[in-house]
Coordinates of C-alpha atoms (C1' of nucleotides) in Angstrom, one line a residue:
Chain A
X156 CA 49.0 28.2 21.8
X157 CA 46.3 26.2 20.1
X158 CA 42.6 25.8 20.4
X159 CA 39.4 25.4 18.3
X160 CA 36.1 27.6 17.3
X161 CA 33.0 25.7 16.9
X162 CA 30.5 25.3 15.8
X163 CA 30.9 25.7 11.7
X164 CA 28.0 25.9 9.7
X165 CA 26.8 22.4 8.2
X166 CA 28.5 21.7 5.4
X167 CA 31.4 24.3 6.2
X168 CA 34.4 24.6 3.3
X169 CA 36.7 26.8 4.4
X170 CA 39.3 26.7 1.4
X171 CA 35.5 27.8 -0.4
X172 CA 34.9 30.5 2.4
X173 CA 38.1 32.0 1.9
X174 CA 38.6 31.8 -2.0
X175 CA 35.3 33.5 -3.1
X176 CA 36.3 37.1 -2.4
X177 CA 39.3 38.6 -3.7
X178 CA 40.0 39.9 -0.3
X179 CA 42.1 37.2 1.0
X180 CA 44.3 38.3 -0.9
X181 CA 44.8 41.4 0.3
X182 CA 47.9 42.1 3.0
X183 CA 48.2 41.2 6.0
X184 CA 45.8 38.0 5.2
X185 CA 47.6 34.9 3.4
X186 CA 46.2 31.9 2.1
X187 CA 48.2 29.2 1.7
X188 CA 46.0 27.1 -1.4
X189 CA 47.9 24.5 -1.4
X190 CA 48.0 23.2 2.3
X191 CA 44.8 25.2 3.2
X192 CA 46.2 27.2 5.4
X193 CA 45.2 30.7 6.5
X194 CA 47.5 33.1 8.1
X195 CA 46.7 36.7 9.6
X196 CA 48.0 38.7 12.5
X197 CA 44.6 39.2 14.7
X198 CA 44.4 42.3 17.2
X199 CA 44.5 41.1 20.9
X200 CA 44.9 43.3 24.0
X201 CA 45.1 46.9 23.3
X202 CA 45.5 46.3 20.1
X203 CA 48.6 44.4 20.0
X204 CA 49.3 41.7 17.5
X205 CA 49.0 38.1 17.4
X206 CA 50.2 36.3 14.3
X207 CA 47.8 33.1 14.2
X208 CA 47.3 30.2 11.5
X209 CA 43.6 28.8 11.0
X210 CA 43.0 25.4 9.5
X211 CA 40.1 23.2 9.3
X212 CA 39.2 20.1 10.9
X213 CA 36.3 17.7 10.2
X214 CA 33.9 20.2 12.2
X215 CA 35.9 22.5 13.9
X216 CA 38.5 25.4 13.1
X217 CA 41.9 25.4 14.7
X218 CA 43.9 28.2 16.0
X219 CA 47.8 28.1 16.8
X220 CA 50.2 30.9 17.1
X221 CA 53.4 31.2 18.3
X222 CA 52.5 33.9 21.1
X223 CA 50.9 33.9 24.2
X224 CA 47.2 34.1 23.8
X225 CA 45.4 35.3 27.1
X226 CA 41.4 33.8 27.6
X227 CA 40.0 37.3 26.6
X228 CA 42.2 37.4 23.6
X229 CA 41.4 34.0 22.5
X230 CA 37.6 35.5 22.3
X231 CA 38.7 38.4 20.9
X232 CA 40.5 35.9 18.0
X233 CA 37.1 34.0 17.9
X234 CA 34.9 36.8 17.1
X235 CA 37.3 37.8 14.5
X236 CA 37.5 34.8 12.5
X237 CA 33.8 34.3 13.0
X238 CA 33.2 37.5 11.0
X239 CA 36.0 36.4 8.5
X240 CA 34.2 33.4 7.7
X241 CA 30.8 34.6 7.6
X242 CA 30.5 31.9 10.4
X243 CA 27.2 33.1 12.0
X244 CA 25.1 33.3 8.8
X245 CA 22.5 31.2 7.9
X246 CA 22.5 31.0 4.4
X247 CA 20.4 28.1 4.0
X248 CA 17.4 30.5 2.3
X249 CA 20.0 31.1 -0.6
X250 CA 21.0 27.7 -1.3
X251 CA 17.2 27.1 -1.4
X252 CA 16.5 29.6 -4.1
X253 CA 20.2 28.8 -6.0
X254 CA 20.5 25.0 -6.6
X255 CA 24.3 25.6 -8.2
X256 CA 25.2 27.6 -5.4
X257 CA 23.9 24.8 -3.0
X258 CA 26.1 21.8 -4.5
X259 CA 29.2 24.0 -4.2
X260 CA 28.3 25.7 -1.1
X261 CA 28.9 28.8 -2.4
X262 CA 27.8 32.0 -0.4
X263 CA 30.0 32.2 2.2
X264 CA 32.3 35.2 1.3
X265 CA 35.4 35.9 2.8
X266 CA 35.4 39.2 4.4
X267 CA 37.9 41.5 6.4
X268 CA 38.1 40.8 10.8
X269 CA 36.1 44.5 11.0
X270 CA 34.1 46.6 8.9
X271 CA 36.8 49.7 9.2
X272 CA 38.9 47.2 7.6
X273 CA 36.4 46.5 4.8
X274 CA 35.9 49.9 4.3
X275 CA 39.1 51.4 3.8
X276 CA 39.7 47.9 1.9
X277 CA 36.9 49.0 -0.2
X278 CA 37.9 52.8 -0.6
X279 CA 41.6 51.4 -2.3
X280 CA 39.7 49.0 -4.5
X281 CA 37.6 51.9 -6.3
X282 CA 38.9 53.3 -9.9
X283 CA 42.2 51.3 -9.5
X284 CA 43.3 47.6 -11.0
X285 CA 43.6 44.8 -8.5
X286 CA 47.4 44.8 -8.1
X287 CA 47.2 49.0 -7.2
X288 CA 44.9 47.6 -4.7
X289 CA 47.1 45.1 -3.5
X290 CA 49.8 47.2 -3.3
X291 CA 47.9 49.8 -1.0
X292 CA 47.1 47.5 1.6
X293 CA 50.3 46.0 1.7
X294 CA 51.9 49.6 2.2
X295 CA 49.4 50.1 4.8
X296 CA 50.4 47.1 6.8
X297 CA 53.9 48.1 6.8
X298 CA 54.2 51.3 7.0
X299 CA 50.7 52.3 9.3
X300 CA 49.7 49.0 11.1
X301 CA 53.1 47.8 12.3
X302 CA 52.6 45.0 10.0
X303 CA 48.8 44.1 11.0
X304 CA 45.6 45.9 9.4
X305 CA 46.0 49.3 11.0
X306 CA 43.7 50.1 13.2
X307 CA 41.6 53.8 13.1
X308 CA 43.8 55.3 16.0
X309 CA 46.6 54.6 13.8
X310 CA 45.7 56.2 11.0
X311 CA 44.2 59.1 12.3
X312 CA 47.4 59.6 13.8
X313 CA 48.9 59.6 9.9
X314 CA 48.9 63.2 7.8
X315 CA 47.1 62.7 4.9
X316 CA 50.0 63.9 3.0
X317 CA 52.6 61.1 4.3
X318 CA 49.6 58.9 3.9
X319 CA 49.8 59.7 0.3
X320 CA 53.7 59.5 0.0
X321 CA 54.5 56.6 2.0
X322 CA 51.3 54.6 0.7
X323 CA 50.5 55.2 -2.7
X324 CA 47.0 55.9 -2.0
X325 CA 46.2 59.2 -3.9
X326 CA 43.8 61.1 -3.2
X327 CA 42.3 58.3 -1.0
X328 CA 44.6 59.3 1.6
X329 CA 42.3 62.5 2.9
X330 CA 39.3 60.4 2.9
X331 CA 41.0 57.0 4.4
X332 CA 42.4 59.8 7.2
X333 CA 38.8 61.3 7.6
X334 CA 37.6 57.8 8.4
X335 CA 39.6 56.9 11.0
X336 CA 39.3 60.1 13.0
X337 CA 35.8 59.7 12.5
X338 CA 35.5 56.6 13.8
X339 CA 38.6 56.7 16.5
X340 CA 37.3 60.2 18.1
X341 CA 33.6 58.6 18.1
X342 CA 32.0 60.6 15.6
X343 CA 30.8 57.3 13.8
X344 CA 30.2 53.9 15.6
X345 CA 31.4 51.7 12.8
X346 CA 30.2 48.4 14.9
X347 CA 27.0 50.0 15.2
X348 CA 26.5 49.2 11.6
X349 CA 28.0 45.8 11.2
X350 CA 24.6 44.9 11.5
X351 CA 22.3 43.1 9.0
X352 CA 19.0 43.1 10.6
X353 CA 19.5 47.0 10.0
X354 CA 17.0 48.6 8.4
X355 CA 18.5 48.7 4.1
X356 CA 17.7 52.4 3.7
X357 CA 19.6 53.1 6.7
X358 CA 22.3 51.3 6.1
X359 CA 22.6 52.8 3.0
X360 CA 22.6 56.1 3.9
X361 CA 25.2 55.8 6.8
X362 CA 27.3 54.5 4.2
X363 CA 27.0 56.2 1.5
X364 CA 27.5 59.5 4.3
X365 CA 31.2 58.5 4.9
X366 CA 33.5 60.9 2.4
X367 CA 34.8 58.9 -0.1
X368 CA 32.0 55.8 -0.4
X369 CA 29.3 56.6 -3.2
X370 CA 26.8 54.5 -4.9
X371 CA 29.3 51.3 -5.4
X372 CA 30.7 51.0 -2.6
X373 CA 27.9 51.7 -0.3
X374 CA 26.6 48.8 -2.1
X375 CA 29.5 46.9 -1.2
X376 CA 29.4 47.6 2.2
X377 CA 25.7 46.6 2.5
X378 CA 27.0 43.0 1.4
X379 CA 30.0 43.2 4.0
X380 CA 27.7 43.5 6.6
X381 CA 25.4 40.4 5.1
X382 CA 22.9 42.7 3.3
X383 CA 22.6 40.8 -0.5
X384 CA 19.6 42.9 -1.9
X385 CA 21.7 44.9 -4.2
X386 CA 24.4 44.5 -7.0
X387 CA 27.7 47.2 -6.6
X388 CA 27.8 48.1 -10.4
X389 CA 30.6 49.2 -11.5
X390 CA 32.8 48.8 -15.2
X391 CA 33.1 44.7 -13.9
X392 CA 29.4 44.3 -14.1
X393 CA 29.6 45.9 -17.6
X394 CA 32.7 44.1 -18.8
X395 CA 30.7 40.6 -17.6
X396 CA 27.6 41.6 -19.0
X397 CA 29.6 42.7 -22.4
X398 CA 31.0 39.2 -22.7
X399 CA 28.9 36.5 -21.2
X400 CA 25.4 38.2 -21.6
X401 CA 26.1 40.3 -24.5
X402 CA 24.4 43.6 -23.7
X403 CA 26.6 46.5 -24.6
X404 CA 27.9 49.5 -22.6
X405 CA 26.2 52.6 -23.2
X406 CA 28.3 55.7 -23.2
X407 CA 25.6 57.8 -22.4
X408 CA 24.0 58.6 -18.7
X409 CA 20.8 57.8 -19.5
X410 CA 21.8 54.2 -21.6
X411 CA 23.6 53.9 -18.4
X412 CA 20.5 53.7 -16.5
X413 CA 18.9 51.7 -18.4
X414 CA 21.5 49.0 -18.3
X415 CA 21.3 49.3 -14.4
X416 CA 18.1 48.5 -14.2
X417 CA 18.1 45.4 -16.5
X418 CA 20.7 44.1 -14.4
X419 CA 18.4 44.8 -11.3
X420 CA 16.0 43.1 -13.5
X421 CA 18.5 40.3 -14.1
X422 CA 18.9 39.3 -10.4
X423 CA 15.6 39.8 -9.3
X424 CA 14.4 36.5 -9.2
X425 CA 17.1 35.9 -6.3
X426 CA 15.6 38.4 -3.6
X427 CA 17.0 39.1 -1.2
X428 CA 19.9 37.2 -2.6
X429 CA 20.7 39.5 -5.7
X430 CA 24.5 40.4 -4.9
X431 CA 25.3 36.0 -4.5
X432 CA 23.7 35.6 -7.5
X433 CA 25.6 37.8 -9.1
X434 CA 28.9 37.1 -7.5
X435 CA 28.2 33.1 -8.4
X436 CA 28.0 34.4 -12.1
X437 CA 31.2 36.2 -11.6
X438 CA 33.2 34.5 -9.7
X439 CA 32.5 31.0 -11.5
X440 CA 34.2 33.0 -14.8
X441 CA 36.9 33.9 -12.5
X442 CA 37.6 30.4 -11.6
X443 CA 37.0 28.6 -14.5
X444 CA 36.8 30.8 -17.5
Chain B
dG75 C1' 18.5 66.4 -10.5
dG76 C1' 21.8 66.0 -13.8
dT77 C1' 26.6 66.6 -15.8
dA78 C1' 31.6 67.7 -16.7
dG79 C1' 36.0 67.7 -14.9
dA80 C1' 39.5 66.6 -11.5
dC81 C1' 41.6 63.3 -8.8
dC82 C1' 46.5 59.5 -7.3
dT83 C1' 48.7 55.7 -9.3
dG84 C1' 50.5 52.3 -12.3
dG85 C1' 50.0 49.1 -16.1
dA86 C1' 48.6 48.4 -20.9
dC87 C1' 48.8 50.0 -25.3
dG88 C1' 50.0 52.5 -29.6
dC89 C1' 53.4 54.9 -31.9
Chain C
dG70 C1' 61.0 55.8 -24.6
dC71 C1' 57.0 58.6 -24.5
dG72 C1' 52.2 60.0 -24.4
dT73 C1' 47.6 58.6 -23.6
dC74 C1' 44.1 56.0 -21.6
dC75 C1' 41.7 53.9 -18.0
dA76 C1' 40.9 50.7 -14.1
dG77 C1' 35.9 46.7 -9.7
dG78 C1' 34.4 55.6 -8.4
dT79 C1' 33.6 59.8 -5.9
dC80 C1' 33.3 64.6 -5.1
dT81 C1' 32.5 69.3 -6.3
dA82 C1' 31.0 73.1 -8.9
dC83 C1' 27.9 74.5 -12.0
dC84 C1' 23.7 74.5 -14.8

DNA sequence: GGTAGACCTGGACGC
DNA sequence: GCGTCCAGGTCTACC
């Protein structure tokens, strides 16, 4: 089965829409850097899986996969790789307040096919390194999801214990559980805040009301759902501003806040586009530093 | 409202 | 080889 998604954004990358957020690499995405090629297993009919490839032509996306893909699934596919992609944001107010950003049409972020997804992706990527993280997700597709992203109604169908024992999560295991029976028995409408014209404070709060997201990660969430008004701090933002703005980690709570605010004070100049800015700083060191 | 301590796991580091 | 620390934090009990 093949078949397109148009229209892209002007000026669309997608090797650049998929390599600006560490979550491409994350299991069951792959990105094939070399023949820009990007592989996941979407979620079709009731939920079953349809291993696809996505690559990029002049001014249109293209979609084979080895299985059957009925009409409705092939929307289903579309709407997932639009949200992937970031495909239905205008960012043309950033690139005119961040000239840099602009030439390399950077802004785009690659993101996860739902928000469940970015949140759980988000809950295994606090107060770990990068390869624990990578690890988790990959147990999670194999051993929850069948070898896709599970969905909520499969992990609420996991004990938090086995959670924990088959997925190396740690204590993330209760709250990743909590989550998904949350949202699979209806007690939160996770689609209902995949939406950016949202009011912040709201946002926020829903967020930061799930067990297990605090004050970083309901800040990273607000960017998932293409809300760029705040920076996630956490020990990367020190560690960058250590070494490429020189301002030193306080070790006390109220240094600590201080140093928060200056780096509020830092991005400022880019409202409503703090978070790009400050992911354009970071991820430039990543790539070339 | 502010703070200390616990929390899973695995890699880095010093000895 | 072993112990300790800590990493893209959060929650809870306690003051």
């Amino acid at each position: 089965v093949r078949f397109t998604i148009r229209p892209l954004p002007p000026r669309f990358d997608l090797k650049q829409a998929v390599s600006t957020y560490g979550y491409y690499m994350l299991a069951p995405t792959r990105w094939d850097k070399q023949r820009l090629v990007l592989e996941y297993p979407f979620r079709g009919a009731r939920d079953r899986l349809i291993p696809a490839r996505v690559t990029q032509r002049d001014d249109a996306l293209i979609v084979t996969s080895p299985s059957s893909v009925s009409a409705a699934e092939r929307g289903n596919i579309r709407t997932q790789v639009r949200r992937m992609l970031r495909l239905d944001e205008d960012l043309s107010p950033w690139f005119a307040v961040h000239a840099a950003a602009r030439r390399q049409r950077f802004g785009r972020l690659f993101r996860s096919t739902t928000l469940f997804e970015d949140v759980v992706r988000t809950m295994t990527g606090c107060n770990v390194t990068w390869s624990s993280t990578i690890r988790m997700n990959q147990l999670l597709c194999d051993h929850v999801g069948g070898g896709g992203f599970p969905t909520p109604q499969q992990l609420a169908a996991v004990k938090p214990d086995d959670l924990k024992q088959r997925c190396k999560v740690g204590y993330r295991a209760e709250r990743i559980v909590r989550l998904a029976r949350d949202v699979a028995e209806g007690r939160i409408d996770i689609a209902a805040l995949d939406d950016p014209t949202r009011d912040r404070k709201e946002l926020y709060g829903a967020f930061a009301a799930i067990h297990g997201v605090g004050p970083y990660a309901a800040r990273n969430l607000l960017q998932h759902v293409g809300c760029y008004d705040h920076v996630p701090i956490d020990s990367e933002t020190y560690r960058h501003f250590r070494e490429v703005h020189g301002m030193s980690t306080p070790k006390t709570p109220g240094g600590l806040r201080k140093l928060h605010a200056r780096i509020e004070r830092h991005y400022a100049r880019y409202e409503p586009y703090q978070f790009l800015a400050y992911w354009f700083e970071l991820w430039h060191r990543y790539d070339f530093g």
